[in-house]
Amino acid sequence: MSETGKNPLLPSVHTIREVRDETDVGDVKTFVVDGSFDYLPGQCAMVSVFGVGECMISITSSPDASARGRYLEFAVKKVGLVTEALHELEPGCKIGIRGPYGNHFPFEQWAGKKLLFIGGGIGLAPLRSLINHCIAHKEEYRYGPIEIVYGARSPGDLCFKDEIMGHWPKCEDTTVHLTVDRGDENWKGHVGFVPQFVEEIAPSPSDCVAITCGPPIMIKLVLETLRKLGFEDDQVITTLELKMQCGIGKCGRCNVGSKYVCKDGPVFSLAQLKQLPAEF
Amino acid sequence: MSATITVDLEELETQLAGDVSRRFDVYVPVDENGAVVFRRLTTPASGWLKRSVSLTRSVLPANKLLTPQTDPVLRFQGGPTDYEVSDAAASTDLVILGVKPCDARALKLLDKVFADESDIDQVYVERRQKTVLIGVACEKPEPTCFCKAMGVSPWSSDDCDLMIYPMQGLEGLALKCSSDKGQAFLAGMHLTIRELPAETSEEIEAHYRAIPQPLSEFVGHPEALSLDSFELPIWGRISERCLSCGLCTYLCPTCYCFAVVDKSLGERGLRARCWDSCMFPDFLKMAGGHNPRPTKKERVRQRFMHKLCYTHERYGQIFCVGCGRCVEKCPVGLHFVDVLSQLRRELAGGGGDGL
Ligand SMILES: Cc1cc2nc3c(=O)[nH]c(=O)nc-3n(C[C@H](O)[C@H](O)[C@H](O)COP(=O)(O)OP(=O)(O)OC[C@H]3O[C@@H](n4cnc5c(N)ncnc54)[C@H](O)[C@@H]3O)c2cc1C
Ligand code: SF4
Ligand code: FES
C-alpha cells in the first residue's frame, strides 16, 4: 500500500481565529479561520469537525477581504450533528476545510445592470460575499444602483448587523431594505414577509438582475413575485441546496437530473432551473 | 490488437502464485460455499487457476476492488486544538484475474465519472493505473445475463489488459494481450509462449460468439431515455413493491454512490468513503426534514433515470452492462429487464404490468 498524495477528500487543517454570534438566540455563528485560498462569490467549502463529519457551507467572506486578511469566514446555522459540533468550538480549535467547490455568481456578466439582492435568514451568507464583492468592484463592472432586501423572523435573527445596518447603507448608490416577520418593542422598521416586501418596493425589471437566497419557501414565493413584477427567467439568479458528501461531482448525492449541484451549481438562473426535473 | 497465444497453464499458475504475488496483490475468484467471491491469492492449492477461470460471475462485481465498501480517507488523532491529520487514501499494485467482460466494461464507465471529468479523483486514477485486469471470456453465461444487449461482447478483450479464453480442446491456455500494460505484464512472467494461427483465433471467437444468451435477445438494444420519461406513470406503479433494501445498487457494477463518514474512538479516528444507496429513504434527507425524494416512487425513478438518462446526458453512456445481478437478486423482481420491458410498452403507449 502506498499513499497516493492527491486525495481529493483530504481537507487542510485550519485554526479558528474568531467566533461571532450573529443572532440573539445563538443559532447562527460566524467562524473566522486562519488561511485562505482563491475563490469567487457563491463558492462553498466542506467544513469538518474531525470525528463528527463534514458539511457544505458557503464562503461568506468576500474574496478581496479573504486575500487581504488571510482568512475565510463561514456563517453556520446550528441544525444537526456537524453544525452543532462546530458551534461548540472556540478560537484556537482546529477544523478541516476543503474547497472551494461549485460555480460562482456570474457577476462578470452584469456590467451596466442594476443589482437587486433578496435574502432571507442565513441565506444572506452566500449573498454577503457577493454583495461585498460587487460594492468593492462597482466602478470596474459599471454596476447601476444596488438594492438589498433582507428579512428574518425577528430583529434578533437578522445576521451580519454591522453590514446591513452599518456599512452597506453608507455605500454609494446602495439601498438596504430590512424586514422582520415579527417586530419587538425596539423595532421601528418594516414588518412582513420578504416576498410581500419585495412586491411593495416594486423594483423595476428593466436592466436589472435579481439574486435571491434563503429558505426554500421564501425563494419559491420571491420567484413568483419577481415574475409578477415582470422579471424574465434569465434575469433571476438563485442557489440550490441539496445534501452533499463529496462536493466534486463524484459521490452521486446531489444530482438534479444530469446536473450535480456541488459542481454545476449551486448557482443557477431561473431559466436553467426550468430545464431541470423538479426534484429539489 | 495482438494475436491470440497459448501459454502453459501450470507455468502461468506457478508464476502468478509465486513471483507475481510478490510484486502485486493478486485477487482471484473462488467458490466459497457456492458463492463466487474475489479473494487475495495467498497459499493456493494447485489447480486453482483452472478452477478460478471456470467460475461463473461473482456475487459482487470484480471492479468493486477499486472502490471498496469502506475506503479510508484520513486518520486523525489528538483533540480540538492539536489535531494531527494524515492521508489514509492508498493504492496498491493489483492484479485482478477472472474479471468478466461486463465488470471490465463497468470500469470503463466509472472512468467517465472519476477520471474523465474536470475534477479528477486521483485516488481512483492511481488505482486504475496500478491495476492489471486479466479478463476471462464467458463460457457459461447465467440465465440472467444480458450483456450482449448492452453492447458488451462476453469474449471481448477490449476492456481488459489480458484476456483468458478457458476453452476446451486447445493445447495450453489461450490468451490475448490487449494493452501495453498487459504486454509488459506478460513479458515480466517469462512464460513459454506459442502463437496461434489466425484460423484458431477466429475459431475461438466463433466458439464464444455462438454461446446463446436468451435474455439479451429478449431485451434487444435499449435506447437512452429522454428527460420526458421523468413524468411517466410507470415510476409510481412499479415502485410500490420495492423494499428499499438497496441490494440492487450494492450489487451493481456501475453504481458508485458513497457517503463520507467519520468514526472516532477517544482521541483517534478515521474518515472513510462508504458505499451508500439512492434506494435508502434517508439518502437525500436534509437537516430540518426536507427530502426531495420522499417516497419510493422518486427513489426508484432516480435509479433508472440515472442509469438510462442522466449518465447518458452527462457521459454519453447508459450505465448498465447487463451483468444480470439485479435480475437475479432483487427480492421483488424490480430489475432492469422488467423495467426496460415495461418502459418499452409504456413509451409505445400501452401501459402494462410486468413481464
Ligand atoms: C451549497 C450549499 C451551501 C450551504 N451554505 C450554508 C451556509 O452558508 N451556512 C449554513 O449554515 N448552512 C449552509 N448549508 C446547509 C448545510 O450544509 C447544512 O445545514 C448542514 O450540512 C447540516 O449538517 P448537520 O450535520 O449539522 O446536520 P445533520 O442533519 O445532522 O446532517 C447529517 C448529514 O446530512 C447532510 N445535510 C443535512 N442537511 C443538509 C442540507 N440542508 N444541505 C446539505 N447537506 C445536508 C450533512 O452534511 C450530513 O452529512 C449549505 C448547503 C449547501 C448544499
Ligand atoms: S429494487 Fe429490489 S433490490 Fe433494489 S432496493 Fe428495491 S427491493 Fe431492494
Ligand atoms: S456532493 Fe457528491 S456529487 Fe455532489
XYZ file of C-alpha atoms and ligand atoms in Angstrom:
700
model
C 0.000 0.000 0.000
C 1.261 3.453 -0.768
C -0.179 6.884 -0.198
C -1.463 8.492 -3.337
C -0.676 12.058 -2.281
C -3.549 13.533 -4.253
C -6.549 12.628 -2.209
C -9.433 14.876 -3.278
C -11.298 14.417 0.005
C -8.361 15.321 2.234
C -9.054 18.669 3.929
C -6.443 21.086 5.127
C -6.456 21.858 8.822
C -7.290 25.436 9.793
C -7.341 27.201 13.166
C -10.405 29.186 14.212
C -9.366 32.809 14.744
C -12.642 34.266 15.935
C -16.247 33.192 16.548
C -19.068 35.756 16.316
C -22.657 35.257 17.414
C -24.931 36.514 14.672
C -28.333 36.056 16.296
C -29.828 36.665 19.753
C -30.821 33.033 20.212
C -27.330 31.878 19.256
C -28.315 29.577 16.385
C -26.010 31.226 13.848
C -22.298 31.773 14.402
C -19.691 33.155 12.057
C -16.352 31.404 12.154
C -13.265 33.276 11.016
C -10.499 30.792 10.234
C -6.816 31.351 9.513
C -5.594 30.840 5.976
C -7.217 31.410 2.618
C -7.383 30.163 -0.958
C -8.652 31.679 -4.212
C -12.390 31.509 -4.699
C -15.275 33.510 -6.124
C -18.536 34.682 -4.515
C -21.078 31.853 -4.336
C -18.498 29.096 -3.954
C -18.608 26.805 -0.928
C -16.307 24.626 1.116
C -16.627 21.367 3.018
C -16.100 22.252 6.655
C -15.469 19.404 9.069
C -15.196 18.567 12.720
C -12.914 15.525 12.986
C -14.762 12.570 14.406
C -18.175 14.076 13.658
C -18.299 14.795 9.948
C -18.397 17.309 7.151
C -20.939 19.818 5.886
C -21.105 22.131 2.914
C -21.002 25.809 3.848
C -20.898 28.896 1.635
C -17.836 31.066 1.985
C -19.361 34.263 3.315
C -16.250 36.432 3.298
C -15.585 38.300 0.074
C -12.575 37.137 -1.946
C -10.844 40.506 -1.597
C -11.184 40.602 2.187
C -10.053 36.961 2.476
C -6.960 37.542 0.409
C -6.028 40.694 2.308
C -6.621 39.278 5.774
C -5.586 35.691 5.015
C -8.772 34.288 6.453
C -12.031 32.610 5.427
C -15.406 33.244 7.005
C -18.289 30.802 7.340
C -21.665 31.611 8.854
C -23.150 28.407 10.215
C -26.650 27.723 11.417
C -26.968 25.024 14.054
C -29.307 22.390 12.603
C -27.781 18.950 13.124
C -24.774 16.861 14.051
C -21.882 18.640 12.397
C -23.200 22.171 12.730
C -23.851 21.566 16.439
C -20.325 20.277 16.928
C -18.984 23.345 15.118
C -20.927 25.604 17.454
C -19.095 24.019 20.409
C -15.724 25.174 19.084
C -13.807 28.227 20.248
C -10.948 30.305 18.877
C -7.816 28.163 18.751
C -9.704 24.988 17.819
C -8.891 23.261 14.562
C -11.290 22.295 11.790
C -10.931 20.715 8.359
C -11.634 22.685 5.198
C -11.578 21.580 1.585
C -12.654 23.589 -1.408
C -13.561 25.891 -2.998
C -16.388 23.974 -4.664
C -19.099 24.764 -7.138
C -19.682 27.568 -9.581
C -19.984 31.232 -8.657
C -22.459 34.056 -9.143
C -21.935 35.322 -12.707
C -21.078 38.866 -11.582
C -18.850 39.380 -14.639
C -21.971 39.343 -16.815
C -23.791 42.163 -15.054
C -21.914 45.182 -16.406
C -24.203 48.227 -16.595
C -27.010 46.489 -14.680
C -28.902 47.381 -11.534
C -28.454 44.704 -8.879
C -31.285 43.541 -6.650
C -30.298 41.198 -3.809
C -33.064 39.408 -1.907
C -32.077 37.360 1.130
C -33.770 35.599 3.997
C -32.223 34.377 7.260
C -28.914 32.517 6.879
C -29.442 32.801 3.090
C -27.664 36.135 3.318
C -24.379 34.233 3.914
C -23.563 33.488 0.245
C -25.064 36.832 -0.845
C -22.840 38.696 1.608
C -19.707 37.535 -0.198
C -21.215 38.673 -3.488
C -22.589 41.994 -2.198
C -19.247 42.985 -0.703
C -17.506 41.957 -3.910
C -19.934 43.941 -6.080
C -19.672 47.020 -3.859
C -15.866 46.834 -3.995
C -15.865 46.473 -7.803
C -18.836 48.693 -8.608
C -16.833 51.093 -10.786
C -14.893 48.373 -12.563
C -18.040 46.493 -13.632
C -20.060 49.710 -14.085
C -22.920 48.332 -11.993
C -26.004 50.528 -11.621
C -27.664 51.149 -8.253
C -27.590 48.303 -5.729
C -30.695 47.380 -3.738
C -30.671 44.871 -0.920
C -33.819 43.384 0.582
C -33.223 41.247 3.647
C -35.539 39.714 6.181
C -35.517 37.394 9.176
C -38.048 36.002 11.628
C -37.368 38.648 14.270
C -34.970 41.572 14.776
C -32.754 39.273 16.854
C -32.491 36.836 13.920
C -31.025 39.359 11.467
C -27.453 38.296 10.589
C -24.435 40.470 9.753
C -25.868 43.501 11.576
C -22.675 45.557 11.127
C -23.111 45.375 7.396
C -26.883 45.508 6.939
C -27.292 48.433 9.350
C -23.832 49.997 9.255
C -21.580 49.541 6.249
C -23.897 48.843 3.298
C -26.409 51.702 3.737
C -23.422 54.077 3.781
C -22.081 52.837 0.446
C -22.694 54.956 -2.633
C -25.809 54.161 -4.648
C -26.707 51.337 -2.271
C -30.062 50.939 -0.500
C -30.871 48.375 2.171
C -34.483 47.386 2.967
C -34.912 45.341 6.130
C -37.958 43.450 7.294
C -38.882 41.018 10.061
C -41.771 38.557 10.334
C -42.456 39.730 13.892
C -41.207 43.012 15.377
C -40.430 43.815 19.011
C -40.684 46.938 21.193
C -37.489 48.427 19.739
C -38.076 47.586 16.067
C -39.025 50.664 14.032
C -38.573 49.073 10.609
C -40.815 47.124 8.277
C -42.759 44.101 9.494
C -43.818 41.439 6.996
C -42.519 38.578 4.861
C -39.764 39.138 2.307
C -41.785 38.284 -0.842
C -44.582 40.745 0.006
C -41.999 43.377 0.922
C -40.397 42.998 -2.495
C -43.822 43.432 -4.061
C -44.315 46.675 -2.094
C -40.890 48.000 -3.068
C -41.736 47.020 -6.656
C -38.275 47.219 -8.242
C -38.353 47.730 -11.994
C -37.073 44.788 -14.025
C -35.537 46.936 -16.726
C -31.741 46.437 -16.850
C -31.897 44.662 -13.514
C -30.599 41.321 -12.218
C -32.273 39.809 -9.159
C -30.246 37.441 -6.996
C -32.084 35.569 -4.258
C -31.077 33.170 -1.500
C -32.989 31.942 1.521
C -35.210 29.191 2.841
C -36.898 27.186 0.031
C -40.387 28.558 0.768
C -39.115 32.150 0.610
C -37.300 31.509 -2.668
C -40.428 29.965 -4.144
C -42.572 32.986 -3.266
C -39.888 35.507 -4.253
C -39.644 33.898 -7.694
C -43.410 34.249 -8.004
C -43.243 37.945 -7.010
C -40.431 38.660 -9.459
C -42.414 37.052 -12.239
C -45.376 39.301 -11.413
C -43.078 42.330 -11.471
C -42.040 41.410 -14.997
C -38.624 39.808 -14.460
C -37.658 37.303 -17.161
C -36.287 33.881 -16.174
C -32.740 34.753 -17.218
C -32.788 37.898 -15.044
C -33.281 35.847 -11.895
C -30.424 34.037 -10.165
C -30.756 31.713 -7.185
C -28.968 28.870 -5.445
C -29.994 25.278 -4.777
C -29.326 23.422 -1.570
C -29.126 19.649 -1.659
C -27.485 17.131 0.598
C -23.815 16.746 -0.262
C -20.987 14.360 0.574
C -18.069 14.895 -1.793
C -18.500 18.353 -3.307
C -16.750 17.323 -6.537
C -19.421 15.517 -8.533
C -18.271 12.020 -7.596
C -20.383 10.662 -4.766
C -23.666 10.765 -6.687
C -25.501 12.541 -3.892
C -26.587 15.916 -5.171
C -27.873 15.393 -8.692
C -30.890 17.108 -10.126
C -31.306 15.410 -13.470
C -27.857 15.209 -15.036
C -26.511 18.199 -13.098
C -24.599 17.993 -9.852
C -25.459 20.900 -7.579
C -22.000 20.733 -5.966
C -20.219 21.115 -9.278
C -22.574 22.612 -11.872
C -24.272 24.712 -9.132
C -25.137 25.844 -6.535
C -25.839 29.000 -8.570
C -28.471 28.670 -11.308
C -30.561 31.141 -13.243
C -34.288 30.544 -13.151
C -34.068 29.788 -16.870
C -31.570 26.986 -16.120
C -33.658 25.624 -13.256
C -36.640 25.272 -15.533
C -34.627 22.880 -17.708
C -34.179 20.521 -14.766
C -36.608 17.971 -13.374
C -38.406 19.463 -10.367
C -36.693 17.358 -7.725
C -35.030 19.647 -5.180
C -4.626 -5.904 -31.315
C -2.098 -8.659 -30.863
C -2.545 -12.255 -31.834
C -4.005 -14.960 -29.668
C -1.370 -17.045 -27.950
C -1.265 -20.019 -25.688
C 0.708 -20.468 -22.511
C 1.207 -23.448 -20.287
C -1.456 -23.413 -17.597
C 0.786 -24.758 -14.850
C 3.615 -22.403 -15.723
C 1.227 -19.429 -15.519
C -0.229 -20.713 -12.256
C 3.227 -21.010 -10.709
C 4.246 -17.540 -11.850
C 1.061 -15.885 -10.555
C 1.252 -17.575 -7.166
C 4.989 -17.038 -6.935
C 6.868 -14.094 -8.393
C 3.758 -12.089 -9.411
C 2.283 -12.378 -5.922
C 5.459 -10.885 -4.515
C 5.129 -7.826 -6.758
C 1.336 -7.442 -6.772
C -1.708 -8.133 -4.646
C -3.306 -10.830 -6.788
C -7.074 -11.291 -6.481
C -8.872 -14.257 -7.997
C -12.441 -15.585 -7.876
C -13.009 -18.534 -5.558
C -16.056 -20.610 -4.747
C -16.949 -20.209 -1.081
C -19.861 -22.488 -0.278
C -21.499 -21.787 -3.593
C -20.823 -18.042 -3.635
C -18.175 -16.742 -6.020
C -16.080 -14.080 -4.310
C -12.765 -12.414 -5.106
C -10.031 -13.276 -2.601
C -6.375 -12.408 -2.293
C -4.241 -15.249 -3.597
C -2.110 -16.334 -0.652
C -1.404 -20.043 -0.334
C -3.402 -21.583 -3.147
C -3.856 -25.316 -3.639
C -2.570 -26.497 -7.007
C -5.131 -26.395 -9.779
C -6.580 -23.089 -8.511
C -6.151 -21.291 -11.836
C -8.224 -23.787 -13.762
C -10.949 -23.577 -11.100
C -10.881 -19.788 -10.985
C -11.300 -19.288 -14.711
C -14.161 -21.745 -14.887
C -16.333 -19.996 -12.275
C -19.478 -18.098 -13.068
C -19.849 -14.353 -12.358
C -19.042 -13.278 -8.818
C -21.656 -12.113 -6.319
C -20.019 -8.690 -6.056
C -18.568 -7.187 -9.220
C -14.774 -7.529 -9.537
C -14.452 -3.799 -10.113
C -15.567 -3.066 -6.535
C -11.994 -3.960 -5.541
C -11.085 -0.468 -6.763
C -13.876 1.251 -4.819
C -14.119 -0.782 -1.611
C -17.124 -0.631 0.700
C -15.168 1.224 3.371
C -12.343 3.237 1.882
C -10.235 5.292 4.314
C -9.820 8.986 3.515
C -7.889 10.193 6.538
C -6.864 9.324 10.062
C -6.652 11.813 12.882
C -5.558 11.913 16.456
C -5.483 14.490 19.196
C -8.018 16.964 20.499
C -9.748 20.029 19.014
C -6.735 22.318 19.409
C -3.999 19.948 18.240
C -5.356 17.541 15.662
C -2.869 15.622 13.612
C -4.385 14.533 10.343
C -2.835 12.056 7.944
C -3.803 10.984 4.457
C -5.218 7.451 4.547
C -6.028 7.041 0.849
C -3.921 4.235 -0.518
C -3.340 2.389 -3.727
C -1.548 -0.833 -4.390
C -0.169 -2.739 -7.358
C -3.049 -5.008 -8.125
C -3.774 -7.914 -10.419
C -7.401 -8.922 -10.738
C -7.706 -12.216 -12.548
C -11.010 -13.595 -13.725
C -12.764 -10.312 -14.456
C -15.875 -10.833 -16.571
C -16.241 -8.574 -19.615
C -19.323 -6.903 -18.088
C -17.425 -5.844 -14.953
C -14.474 -4.697 -17.061
C -16.830 -2.531 -19.114
C -18.247 -1.123 -15.888
C -14.779 0.190 -15.055
C -14.655 1.968 -18.408
C -17.922 3.641 -17.453
C -16.671 4.547 -13.986
C -13.620 6.113 -15.647
C -16.027 8.676 -17.114
C -17.103 9.668 -13.608
C -13.811 9.526 -11.763
C -11.135 10.065 -14.398
C -12.605 11.970 -17.357
C -14.412 14.868 -15.715
C -12.791 18.143 -14.744
C -12.332 17.196 -11.085
C -10.304 14.017 -11.409
C -10.333 11.638 -8.467
C -6.619 10.938 -8.270
C -7.048 8.089 -5.821
C -9.189 6.199 -8.313
C -6.958 7.132 -11.245
C -3.843 5.905 -9.476
C -5.517 2.630 -8.519
C -6.663 2.184 -12.074
C -3.147 2.786 -13.398
C -1.672 0.295 -10.953
C -4.197 -2.445 -11.714
C -3.699 -5.201 -14.273
C -7.053 -6.596 -15.369
C -6.975 -10.181 -16.562
C -10.341 -10.942 -18.050
C -11.917 -14.263 -18.723
C -14.255 -14.971 -21.626
C -17.706 -16.205 -20.581
C -18.059 -19.905 -21.166
C -21.362 -20.345 -19.318
C -23.476 -17.188 -19.031
C -26.140 -17.218 -16.326
C -29.778 -17.261 -17.434
C -29.986 -13.708 -16.052
C -27.116 -12.345 -18.176
C -27.992 -9.797 -20.862
C -24.663 -8.078 -21.506
C -24.872 -8.520 -25.281
C -27.978 -6.335 -25.290
C -25.986 -3.636 -23.548
C -23.197 -3.714 -26.119
C -20.736 -5.930 -24.244
C -19.208 -8.908 -26.033
C -18.661 -11.652 -23.465
C -15.447 -12.668 -25.231
C -14.057 -9.202 -25.949
C -10.621 -8.293 -24.644
C -11.225 -4.566 -25.241
C -11.719 -3.505 -21.642
C -9.003 -5.711 -20.075
C -5.221 -5.832 -20.265
C -5.103 -9.567 -20.858
C -7.898 -11.945 -21.716
C -8.093 -15.645 -20.952
C -10.145 -17.996 -23.153
C -10.712 -21.080 -20.988
C -11.941 -23.081 -23.988
C -11.577 -26.859 -24.013
C -9.626 -28.701 -26.679
C -6.671 -26.365 -27.033
C -3.166 -27.270 -26.107
C -2.421 -24.849 -23.272
C -4.399 -21.825 -22.148
C -5.433 -19.308 -24.804
C -4.632 -15.673 -24.006
C -4.819 -12.356 -25.731
C -2.986 -9.180 -24.881
C -4.967 -6.007 -25.378
C -2.915 -3.215 -23.874
C 0.677 -2.141 -23.401
C 0.263 -2.775 -19.703
C -0.870 -6.317 -20.455
C 2.052 -6.806 -22.802
C 4.573 -5.677 -20.198
C 2.936 -7.793 -17.510
C 3.034 -10.864 -19.715
C 6.654 -10.263 -20.679
C 7.546 -9.943 -16.988
C 6.406 -13.529 -16.368
C 8.826 -15.056 -18.930
C 6.374 -17.752 -19.989
C 6.799 -20.089 -22.906
C 4.525 -18.536 -25.473
C 3.100 -20.181 -28.562
C 1.364 -18.032 -31.123
C -1.840 -19.471 -32.516
C -2.605 -19.388 -36.214
C -5.200 -16.802 -37.235
C -7.766 -19.532 -38.025
C -7.596 -20.885 -34.486
C -8.018 -17.398 -33.127
C -11.128 -16.994 -35.268
C -12.397 -20.392 -34.155
C -12.060 -19.323 -30.565
C -14.021 -16.153 -31.150
C -16.649 -18.072 -33.129
C -16.967 -20.517 -30.236
C -17.760 -17.704 -27.785
C -19.925 -15.809 -30.221
C -22.122 -18.876 -30.607
C -22.855 -19.239 -26.906
C -26.503 -18.249 -26.564
C -27.711 -15.505 -24.243
C -31.508 -15.729 -24.478
C -32.243 -12.760 -22.216
C -30.251 -10.448 -24.492
C -32.450 -11.378 -27.371
C -35.497 -10.539 -25.305
C -34.064 -7.194 -24.174
C -32.984 -6.085 -27.637
C -30.990 -2.858 -27.741
C -32.404 -0.365 -25.265
C -32.067 3.297 -26.077
C -31.387 6.087 -23.619
C -34.422 7.720 -22.033
C -35.199 11.381 -22.535
C -35.973 13.691 -19.657
C -39.671 13.465 -20.602
C -39.676 9.981 -19.069
C -39.402 11.649 -15.668
C -43.169 12.187 -15.707
C -44.190 8.673 -16.842
C -46.742 6.884 -14.646
C -44.550 3.767 -14.617
C -42.471 5.011 -11.664
C -45.386 5.209 -9.261
C -46.698 1.839 -10.378
C -43.536 -0.252 -10.262
C -42.040 1.278 -7.119
C -44.813 0.067 -4.811
C -43.197 -3.318 -4.359
C -39.648 -2.032 -3.735
C -38.374 -2.868 -0.240
C -35.767 -0.052 -0.214
C -33.185 -2.693 0.706
C -30.506 -1.247 -1.591
C -29.319 -4.671 -2.749
C -29.659 -3.699 -6.409
C -27.279 -0.779 -6.032
C -24.687 -2.616 -3.925
C -24.519 -5.454 -6.450
C -24.463 -3.164 -9.460
C -21.051 -2.818 -11.135
C -21.845 0.714 -12.325
C -23.248 2.059 -9.055
C -20.743 4.223 -7.244
C -22.580 6.457 -4.731
C -20.765 6.915 -1.455
C -21.096 8.764 1.824
C -18.248 10.310 3.793
C -18.361 9.008 7.351
C -16.362 9.848 10.483
C -15.728 7.361 13.290
C -13.725 8.053 16.386
C -12.650 6.200 19.461
C -11.300 8.532 22.101
C -8.626 10.684 20.559
C -8.193 8.662 17.395
C -10.429 8.407 14.436
C -10.976 7.653 10.816
C -12.866 9.305 7.982
C -13.877 6.983 5.170
C -15.859 6.808 1.982
C -18.597 4.215 2.481
C -20.963 2.787 -0.106
C -24.386 4.325 0.025
C -27.567 3.794 -1.946
C -30.093 6.117 -3.556
C -32.681 3.469 -2.700
C -32.401 4.236 1.033
C -35.140 6.587 2.305
C -32.699 8.971 4.038
C -30.287 9.306 1.132
C -31.305 12.905 0.441
C -32.938 13.811 3.733
C -31.609 17.114 4.986
C -31.427 18.774 8.360
C -34.896 20.145 9.025
C -36.531 17.110 7.440
C -36.838 18.208 3.814
C -36.430 15.237 1.474
C -36.550 15.841 -2.290
C -37.157 12.110 -2.863
C -39.601 11.324 -0.069
C -41.241 8.184 -1.462
C -40.174 5.017 -3.264
C -41.528 6.473 -6.479
C -38.874 9.200 -6.611
C -36.119 6.835 -5.480
C -36.861 4.061 -7.958
C -37.199 6.693 -10.677
C -33.802 8.116 -9.689
C -32.154 4.709 -10.010
C -33.451 4.067 -13.514
C -33.330 7.641 -14.786
C -29.763 7.947 -13.527
C -28.621 4.937 -15.494
C -30.758 5.399 -18.588
C -30.969 9.183 -18.925
C -28.725 11.303 -16.683
C -25.492 9.381 -17.285
C -26.303 9.367 -20.972
C -26.754 13.141 -20.966
C -23.599 13.694 -18.946
C -21.237 10.974 -20.138
C -22.854 9.770 -23.355
C -23.402 6.250 -21.993
C -26.149 4.152 -20.485
C -24.809 2.927 -17.149
C -25.879 -0.710 -17.380
C -23.615 -3.512 -18.598
C -26.194 -6.286 -18.467
C -24.420 -8.348 -15.798
C -27.807 -9.577 -14.567
C -27.092 -9.338 -10.855
C -30.147 -7.179 -10.090
C -32.245 -9.526 -12.198
C -31.098 -12.479 -10.123
C -31.073 -10.884 -6.685
C -33.788 -8.231 -6.285
C -36.133 -9.894 -3.785
C -39.224 -8.481 -5.515
C -38.156 -8.755 -9.142
C -37.911 -4.989 -9.668
C -34.961 -5.195 -12.012
C -33.577 -3.755 -15.195
C -35.070 -6.210 -17.627
C -38.559 -5.938 -16.161
C -38.387 -2.145 -16.090
C -36.971 -1.953 -19.617
C -39.772 -4.057 -20.987
C -42.429 -2.085 -19.127
C -40.874 1.179 -20.256
C -40.908 -0.007 -23.817
C -44.603 -0.820 -23.568
C -45.399 2.431 -21.820
C -43.467 4.545 -24.311
C -45.315 2.739 -27.085
C -48.489 3.902 -25.368
C -49.560 0.593 -23.901
C -49.143 0.779 -20.102
C -48.732 -2.716 -18.692
C -47.791 -4.533 -15.544
C -44.738 -6.655 -15.833
C -43.243 -9.474 -17.792
C -24.280 24.651 -1.480
C -24.667 24.726 -0.025
C -24.317 25.843 0.731
C -24.671 25.910 2.079
N -24.296 27.019 2.791
C -24.584 27.080 4.108
C -24.162 28.208 4.899
O -23.511 29.133 4.426
N -24.476 28.199 6.209
C -25.190 27.182 6.789
O -25.449 27.254 7.986
N -25.612 26.110 6.061
C -25.330 26.038 4.744
N -25.742 24.935 4.023
C -26.523 23.887 4.685
C -25.611 22.970 5.465
O -24.795 22.232 4.588
C -26.426 22.002 6.319
O -27.180 22.715 7.234
C -25.528 21.030 7.054
O -24.955 20.116 6.158
C -26.263 20.273 8.112
O -25.363 19.349 8.650
P -25.520 18.708 10.080
O -24.551 17.623 10.182
O -25.444 19.766 11.140
O -26.997 18.193 10.061
P -27.498 16.662 10.054
O -28.915 16.663 9.741
O -27.076 16.004 11.326
O -26.718 16.139 8.814
C -26.447 14.827 8.523
C -25.903 14.765 7.143
O -26.759 15.366 6.208
C -26.136 16.412 5.489
N -27.109 17.523 5.392
C -28.108 17.754 6.233
N -28.791 18.826 5.883
C -28.233 19.321 4.791
C -28.512 20.434 3.973
N -29.504 21.264 4.220
N -27.715 20.649 2.923
C -26.713 19.824 2.659
N -26.414 18.738 3.397
C -27.160 18.492 4.455
C -24.920 16.735 6.319
O -23.841 17.183 5.520
C -24.578 15.425 6.940
O -23.859 14.606 6.064
C -25.397 24.852 2.672
C -25.739 23.740 1.921
C -25.374 23.653 0.593
C -25.735 22.453 -0.197
S -35.355 -2.544 -6.430
Fe -35.238 -4.581 -5.428
S -33.091 -4.797 -4.778
Fe -33.429 -2.593 -5.243
S -33.984 -1.661 -3.275
Fe -35.921 -2.225 -4.260
S -36.366 -4.311 -3.480
Fe -34.190 -3.910 -2.999
S -21.829 16.146 -3.307
Fe -21.017 14.392 -4.256
S -21.813 14.562 -6.244
Fe -22.359 16.458 -5.340
